[in-house]
One Martini backbone bead per residue (centre of mass of N, CA, C, O) as a GRO file, in nm:
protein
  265
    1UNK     BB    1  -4.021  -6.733  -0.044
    2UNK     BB    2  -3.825  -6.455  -0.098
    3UNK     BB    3  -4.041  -6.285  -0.229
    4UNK     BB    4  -4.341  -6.063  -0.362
    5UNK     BB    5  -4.285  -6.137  -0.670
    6UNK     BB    6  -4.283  -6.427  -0.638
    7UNK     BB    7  -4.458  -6.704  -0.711
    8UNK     BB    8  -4.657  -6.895  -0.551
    9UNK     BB    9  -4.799  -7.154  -0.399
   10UNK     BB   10  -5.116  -7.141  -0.457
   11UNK     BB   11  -5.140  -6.793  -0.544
   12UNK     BB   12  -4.982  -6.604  -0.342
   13UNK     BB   13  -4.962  -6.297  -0.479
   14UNK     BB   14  -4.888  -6.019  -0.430
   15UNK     BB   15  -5.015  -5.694  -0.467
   16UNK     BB   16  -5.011  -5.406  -0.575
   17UNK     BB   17  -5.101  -5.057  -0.449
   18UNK     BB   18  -5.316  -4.747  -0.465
   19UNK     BB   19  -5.363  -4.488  -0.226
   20UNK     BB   20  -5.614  -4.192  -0.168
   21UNK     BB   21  -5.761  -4.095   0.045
   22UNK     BB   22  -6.184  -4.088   0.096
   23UNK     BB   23  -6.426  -4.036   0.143
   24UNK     BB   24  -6.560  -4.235  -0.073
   25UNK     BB   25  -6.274  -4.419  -0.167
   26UNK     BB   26  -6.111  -4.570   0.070
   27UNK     BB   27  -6.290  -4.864   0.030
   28UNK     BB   28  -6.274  -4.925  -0.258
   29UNK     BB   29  -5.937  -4.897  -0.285
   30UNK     BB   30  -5.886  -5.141  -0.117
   31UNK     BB   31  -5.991  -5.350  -0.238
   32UNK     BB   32  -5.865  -5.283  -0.522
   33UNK     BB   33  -5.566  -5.397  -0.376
   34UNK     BB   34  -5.664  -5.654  -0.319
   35UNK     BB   35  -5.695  -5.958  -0.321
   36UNK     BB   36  -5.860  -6.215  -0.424
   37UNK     BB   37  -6.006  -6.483  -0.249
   38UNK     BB   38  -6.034  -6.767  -0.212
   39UNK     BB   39  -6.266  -6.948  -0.206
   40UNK     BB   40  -6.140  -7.143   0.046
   41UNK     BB   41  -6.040  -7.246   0.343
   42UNK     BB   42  -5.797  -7.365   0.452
   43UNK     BB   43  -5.672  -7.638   0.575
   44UNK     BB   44  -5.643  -7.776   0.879
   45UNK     BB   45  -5.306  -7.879   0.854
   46UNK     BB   46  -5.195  -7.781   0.606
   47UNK     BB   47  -4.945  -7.760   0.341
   48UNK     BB   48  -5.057  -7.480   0.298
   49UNK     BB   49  -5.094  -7.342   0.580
   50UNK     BB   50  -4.815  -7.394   0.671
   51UNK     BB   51  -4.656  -7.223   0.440
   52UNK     BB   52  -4.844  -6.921   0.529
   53UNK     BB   53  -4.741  -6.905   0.812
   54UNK     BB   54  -4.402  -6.936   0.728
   55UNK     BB   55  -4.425  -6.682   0.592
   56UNK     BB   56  -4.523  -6.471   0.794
   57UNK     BB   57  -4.301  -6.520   0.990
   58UNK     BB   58  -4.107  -6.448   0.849
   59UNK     BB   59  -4.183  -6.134   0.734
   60UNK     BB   60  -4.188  -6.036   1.010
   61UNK     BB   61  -3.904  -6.092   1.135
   62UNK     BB   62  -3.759  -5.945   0.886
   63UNK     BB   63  -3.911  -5.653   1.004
   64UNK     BB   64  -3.769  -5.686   1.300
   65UNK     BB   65  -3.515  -5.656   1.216
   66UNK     BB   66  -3.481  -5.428   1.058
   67UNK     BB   67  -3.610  -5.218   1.288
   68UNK     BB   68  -3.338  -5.271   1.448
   69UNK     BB   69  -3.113  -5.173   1.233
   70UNK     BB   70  -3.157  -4.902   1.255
   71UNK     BB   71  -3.009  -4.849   1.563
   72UNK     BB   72  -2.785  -4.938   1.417
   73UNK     BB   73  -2.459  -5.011   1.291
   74UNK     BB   74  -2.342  -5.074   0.964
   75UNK     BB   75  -2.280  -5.423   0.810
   76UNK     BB   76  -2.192  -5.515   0.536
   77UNK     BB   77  -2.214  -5.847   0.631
   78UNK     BB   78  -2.502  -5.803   0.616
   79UNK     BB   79  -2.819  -5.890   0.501
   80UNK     BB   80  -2.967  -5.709   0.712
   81UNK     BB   81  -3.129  -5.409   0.629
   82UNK     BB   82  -3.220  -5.088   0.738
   83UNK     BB   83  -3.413  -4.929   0.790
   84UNK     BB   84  -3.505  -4.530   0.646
   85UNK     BB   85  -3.837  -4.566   0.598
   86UNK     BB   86  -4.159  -4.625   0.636
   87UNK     BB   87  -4.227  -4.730   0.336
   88UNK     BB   88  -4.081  -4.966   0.401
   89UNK     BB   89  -4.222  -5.081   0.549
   90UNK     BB   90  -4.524  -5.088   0.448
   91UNK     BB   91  -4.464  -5.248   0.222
   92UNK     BB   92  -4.429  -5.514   0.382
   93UNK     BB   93  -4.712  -5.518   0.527
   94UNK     BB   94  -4.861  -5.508   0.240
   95UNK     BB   95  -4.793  -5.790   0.170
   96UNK     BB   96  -4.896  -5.958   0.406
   97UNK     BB   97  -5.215  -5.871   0.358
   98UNK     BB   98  -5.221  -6.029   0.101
   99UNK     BB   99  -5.145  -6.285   0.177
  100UNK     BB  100  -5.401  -6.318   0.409
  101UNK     BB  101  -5.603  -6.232   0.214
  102UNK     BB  102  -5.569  -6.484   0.003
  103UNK     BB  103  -5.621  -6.732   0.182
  104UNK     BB  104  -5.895  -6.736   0.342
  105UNK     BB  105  -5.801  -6.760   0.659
  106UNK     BB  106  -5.888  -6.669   0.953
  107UNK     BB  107  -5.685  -6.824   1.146
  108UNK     BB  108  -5.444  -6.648   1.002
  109UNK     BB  109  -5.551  -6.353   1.003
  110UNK     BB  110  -5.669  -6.275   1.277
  111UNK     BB  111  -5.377  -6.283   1.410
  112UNK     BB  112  -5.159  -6.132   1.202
  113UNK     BB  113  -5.321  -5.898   1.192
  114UNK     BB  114  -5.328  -5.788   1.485
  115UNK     BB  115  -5.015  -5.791   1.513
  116UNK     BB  116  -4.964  -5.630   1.287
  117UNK     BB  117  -5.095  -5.344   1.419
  118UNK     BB  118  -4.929  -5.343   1.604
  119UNK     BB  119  -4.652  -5.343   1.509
  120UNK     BB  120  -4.725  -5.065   1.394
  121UNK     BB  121  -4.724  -4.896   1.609
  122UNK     BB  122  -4.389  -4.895   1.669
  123UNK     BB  123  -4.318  -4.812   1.408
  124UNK     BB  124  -4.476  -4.540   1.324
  125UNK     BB  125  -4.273  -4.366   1.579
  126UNK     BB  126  -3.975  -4.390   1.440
  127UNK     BB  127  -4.044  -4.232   1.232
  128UNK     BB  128  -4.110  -4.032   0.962
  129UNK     BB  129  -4.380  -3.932   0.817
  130UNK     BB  130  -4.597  -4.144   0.554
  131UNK     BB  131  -4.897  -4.119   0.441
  132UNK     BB  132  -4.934  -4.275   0.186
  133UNK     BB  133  -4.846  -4.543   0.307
  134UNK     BB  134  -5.013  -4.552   0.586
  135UNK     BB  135  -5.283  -4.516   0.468
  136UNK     BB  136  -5.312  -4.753   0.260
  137UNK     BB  137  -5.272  -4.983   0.500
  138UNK     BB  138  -5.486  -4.889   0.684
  139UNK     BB  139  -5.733  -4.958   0.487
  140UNK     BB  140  -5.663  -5.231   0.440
  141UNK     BB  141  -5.738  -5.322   0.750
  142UNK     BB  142  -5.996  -5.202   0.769
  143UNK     BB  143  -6.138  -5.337   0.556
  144UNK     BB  144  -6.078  -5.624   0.697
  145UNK     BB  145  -6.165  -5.633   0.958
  146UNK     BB  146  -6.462  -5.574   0.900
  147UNK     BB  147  -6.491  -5.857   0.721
  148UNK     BB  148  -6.461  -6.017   0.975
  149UNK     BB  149  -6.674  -5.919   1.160
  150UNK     BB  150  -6.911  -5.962   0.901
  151UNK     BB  151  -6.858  -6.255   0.669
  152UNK     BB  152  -6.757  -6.003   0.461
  153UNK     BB  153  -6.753  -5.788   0.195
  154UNK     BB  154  -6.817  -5.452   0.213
  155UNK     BB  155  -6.803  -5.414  -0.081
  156UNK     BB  156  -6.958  -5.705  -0.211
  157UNK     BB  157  -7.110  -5.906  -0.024
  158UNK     BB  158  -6.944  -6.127  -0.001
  159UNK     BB  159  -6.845  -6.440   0.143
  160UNK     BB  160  -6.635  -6.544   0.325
  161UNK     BB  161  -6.397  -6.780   0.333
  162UNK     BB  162  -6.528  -6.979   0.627
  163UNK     BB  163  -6.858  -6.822   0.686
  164UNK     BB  164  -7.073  -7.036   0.560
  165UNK     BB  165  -7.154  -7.044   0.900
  166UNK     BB  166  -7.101  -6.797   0.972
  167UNK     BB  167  -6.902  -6.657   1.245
  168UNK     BB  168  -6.743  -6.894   1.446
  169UNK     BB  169  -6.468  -6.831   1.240
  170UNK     BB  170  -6.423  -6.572   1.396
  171UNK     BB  171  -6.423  -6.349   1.634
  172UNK     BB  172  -6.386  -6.315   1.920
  173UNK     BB  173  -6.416  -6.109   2.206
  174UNK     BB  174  -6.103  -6.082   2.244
  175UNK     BB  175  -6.027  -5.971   1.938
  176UNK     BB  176  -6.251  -5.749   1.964
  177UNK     BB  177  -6.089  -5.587   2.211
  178UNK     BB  178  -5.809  -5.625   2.040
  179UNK     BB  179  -5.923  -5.445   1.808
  180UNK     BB  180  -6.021  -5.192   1.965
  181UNK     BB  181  -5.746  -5.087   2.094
  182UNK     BB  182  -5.635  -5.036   1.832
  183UNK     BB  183  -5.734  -4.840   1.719
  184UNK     BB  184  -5.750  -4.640   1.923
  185UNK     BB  185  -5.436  -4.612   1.924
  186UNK     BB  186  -5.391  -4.522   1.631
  187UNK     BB  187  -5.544  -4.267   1.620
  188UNK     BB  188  -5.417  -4.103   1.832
  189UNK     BB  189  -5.133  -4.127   1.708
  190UNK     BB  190  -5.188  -4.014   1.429
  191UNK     BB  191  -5.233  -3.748   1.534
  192UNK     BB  192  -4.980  -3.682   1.645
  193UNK     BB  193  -4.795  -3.710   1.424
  194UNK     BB  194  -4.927  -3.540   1.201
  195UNK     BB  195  -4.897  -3.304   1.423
  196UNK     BB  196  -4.556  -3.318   1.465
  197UNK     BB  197  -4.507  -3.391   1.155
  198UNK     BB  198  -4.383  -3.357   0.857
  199UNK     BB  199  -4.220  -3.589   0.738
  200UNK     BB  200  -4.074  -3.684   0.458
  201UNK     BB  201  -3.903  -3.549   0.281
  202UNK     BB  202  -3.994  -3.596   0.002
  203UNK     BB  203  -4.287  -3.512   0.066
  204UNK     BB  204  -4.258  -3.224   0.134
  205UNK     BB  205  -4.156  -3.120  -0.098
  206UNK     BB  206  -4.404  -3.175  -0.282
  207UNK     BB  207  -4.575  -2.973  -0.069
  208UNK     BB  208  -4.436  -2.730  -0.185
  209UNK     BB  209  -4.468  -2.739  -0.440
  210UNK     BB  210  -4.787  -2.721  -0.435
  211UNK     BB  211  -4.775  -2.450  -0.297
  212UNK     BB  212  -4.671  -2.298  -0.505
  213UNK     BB  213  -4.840  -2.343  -0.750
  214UNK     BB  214  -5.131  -2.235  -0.571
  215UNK     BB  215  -4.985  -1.962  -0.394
  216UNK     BB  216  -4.889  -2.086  -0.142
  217UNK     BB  217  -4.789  -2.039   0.183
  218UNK     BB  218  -4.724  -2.075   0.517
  219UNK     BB  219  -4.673  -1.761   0.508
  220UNK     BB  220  -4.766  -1.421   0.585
  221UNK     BB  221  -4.856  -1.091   0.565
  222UNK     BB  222  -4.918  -0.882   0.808
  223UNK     BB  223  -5.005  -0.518   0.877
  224UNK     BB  224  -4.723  -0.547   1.039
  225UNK     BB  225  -4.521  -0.744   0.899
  226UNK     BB  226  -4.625  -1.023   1.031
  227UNK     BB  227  -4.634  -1.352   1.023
  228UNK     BB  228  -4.899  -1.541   0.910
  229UNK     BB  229  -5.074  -1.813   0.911
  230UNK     BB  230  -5.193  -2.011   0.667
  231UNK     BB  231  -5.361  -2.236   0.520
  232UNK     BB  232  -5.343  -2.596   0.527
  233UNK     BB  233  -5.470  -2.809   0.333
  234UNK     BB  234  -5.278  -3.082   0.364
  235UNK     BB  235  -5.332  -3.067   0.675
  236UNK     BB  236  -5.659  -3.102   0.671
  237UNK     BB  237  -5.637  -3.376   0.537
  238UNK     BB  238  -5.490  -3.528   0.710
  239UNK     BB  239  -5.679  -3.512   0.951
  240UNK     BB  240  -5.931  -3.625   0.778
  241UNK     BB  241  -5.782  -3.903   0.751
  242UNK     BB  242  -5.748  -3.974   1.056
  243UNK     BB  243  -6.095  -3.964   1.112
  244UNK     BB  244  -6.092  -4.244   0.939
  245UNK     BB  245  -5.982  -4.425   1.095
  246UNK     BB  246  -6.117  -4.763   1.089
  247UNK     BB  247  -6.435  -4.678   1.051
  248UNK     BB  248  -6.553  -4.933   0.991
  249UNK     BB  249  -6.500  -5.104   1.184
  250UNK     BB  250  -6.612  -4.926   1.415
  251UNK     BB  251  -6.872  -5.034   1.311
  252UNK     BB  252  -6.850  -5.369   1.347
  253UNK     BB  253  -6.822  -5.331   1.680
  254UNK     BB  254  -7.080  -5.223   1.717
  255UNK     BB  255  -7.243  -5.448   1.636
  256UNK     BB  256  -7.108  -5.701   1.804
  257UNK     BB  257  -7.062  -5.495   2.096
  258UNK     BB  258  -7.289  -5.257   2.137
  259UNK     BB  259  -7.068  -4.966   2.184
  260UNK     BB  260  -6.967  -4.834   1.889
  261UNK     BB  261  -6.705  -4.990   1.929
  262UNK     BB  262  -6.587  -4.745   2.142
  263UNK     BB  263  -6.455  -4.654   2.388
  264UNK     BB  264  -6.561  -4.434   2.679
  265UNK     BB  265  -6.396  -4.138   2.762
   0.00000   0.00000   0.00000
């Protein structure tokens, strides 16, 4: 298990996929973008489950290396080199999602996914923001936390894999506590960071490109010959974007803690 391109024994096979949020299609998407579970969760103690742990805390760990090698001094002779963009983050962790979500093993889902939403925390505010690669995850988060909430696919309402007997080997109450604090934590983050950062160099000059082409530009003059701010869509869809993170999660929190969701602030 080298690259997430290689074939793995027992069909591990991340695939990966384009995603852009939207009122209507973000979760529909995000499905389309993960790979189909296996039929049954992997047998507690075999040796494919045990294959698929030490891939996920392997690939995790070398996400954890590289996310420090950012901040040191670049050494030719190491093997492990440091992220440039959170893009290259994003990609990186939305490969153990497709490998956790074909697996279709809750015990294994459930600790791995919180741990990657938190670490995504923690990585996700070093870098200049990068929407695309971000949104694309958060979704697909999003996705997979729903569906482990209620045990099944919120979109195709197929019952997951582990829940043939309901939800009992689904997420403790201690899970989904710490599954809601990671949301609201994502959510606050998501905005602060959206509002007060341009993004990654290449998304930005896309983004002038595209506000050339419409005609817009970030400023006019104003009757007295003052530039004056005008309507920024690209800035409107982004946060209109960070206030869908997590939506379903929210909807399934709330079903099971019977609180909304999030705590009440």
């Amino acid at each position: 298990m080298d690259g997430e391109s290689t074939p793995q024994p027992g069909g591990f096979i991340p695939p990966t996929g384009l995603l852009s949020p939207t009122p209507s299609t973000a979760s529909s998407r995000a499905a389309a973008a993960l790979p189909h579970p296996r039929k049954s969760a992997l047998n507690p103690g075999s040796s494919k489950e045990d294959m698929v742990r030490r891939f996920v805390e392997d690939k995790l760990l070398n996400v954890s290396r590289r996310y420090v090698k950012k901040f040191g001094d670049p050494d030719p002779a190491d093997t492990v080199v440091g992220f440039t963009n959170f893009t290259e983050v994003a990609n990186e962790l939305d490969g153990v999602v497709n490998v956790l979500w074909l697996s279709g093993t809750p015990s294994l889902q459930i600790p791995f996914l919180l741990k990657l939403a938190s670490d995504f925390t923690q990585y996700v505010r070093s870098f200049p923001a990068a929407p695309k690669a971000t949104f694309q995850l958060l979704s697909k988060l999003d996705h997979c936390f729903a569906s482990l909430l209620c045990g099944q696919d919120i979109e195709s309402q197929e019952t997951l894999p582990g829940f043939e007997n309901g939800l009992r080997g689904g997420m403790t109450t201690t899970d989904m506590v710490r599954c809601r604090s990671l949301v609201e934590q994502t959510r606050v983050l998501m905005v602060e960071i959206l509002g007060n950062d341009r993004g990654e160099e290449e998304e930005a000059e896309d983004d002038e490109d595209d506000d050339d082409e419409l005609g817009l530009g970030s400023t006019s003059d104003g009757p007295d010959g003052m530039d004056t701010a005008t309507w920024d869509i690209d800035e409107d869809r982004l946060h209109l974007d960070a206030a869908r993170i997590y939506e379903n999660t929210i909807v399934q929190l709330g079903n099971r803690l019977g609180d909304g969701g999030l705590a009440s602030t």
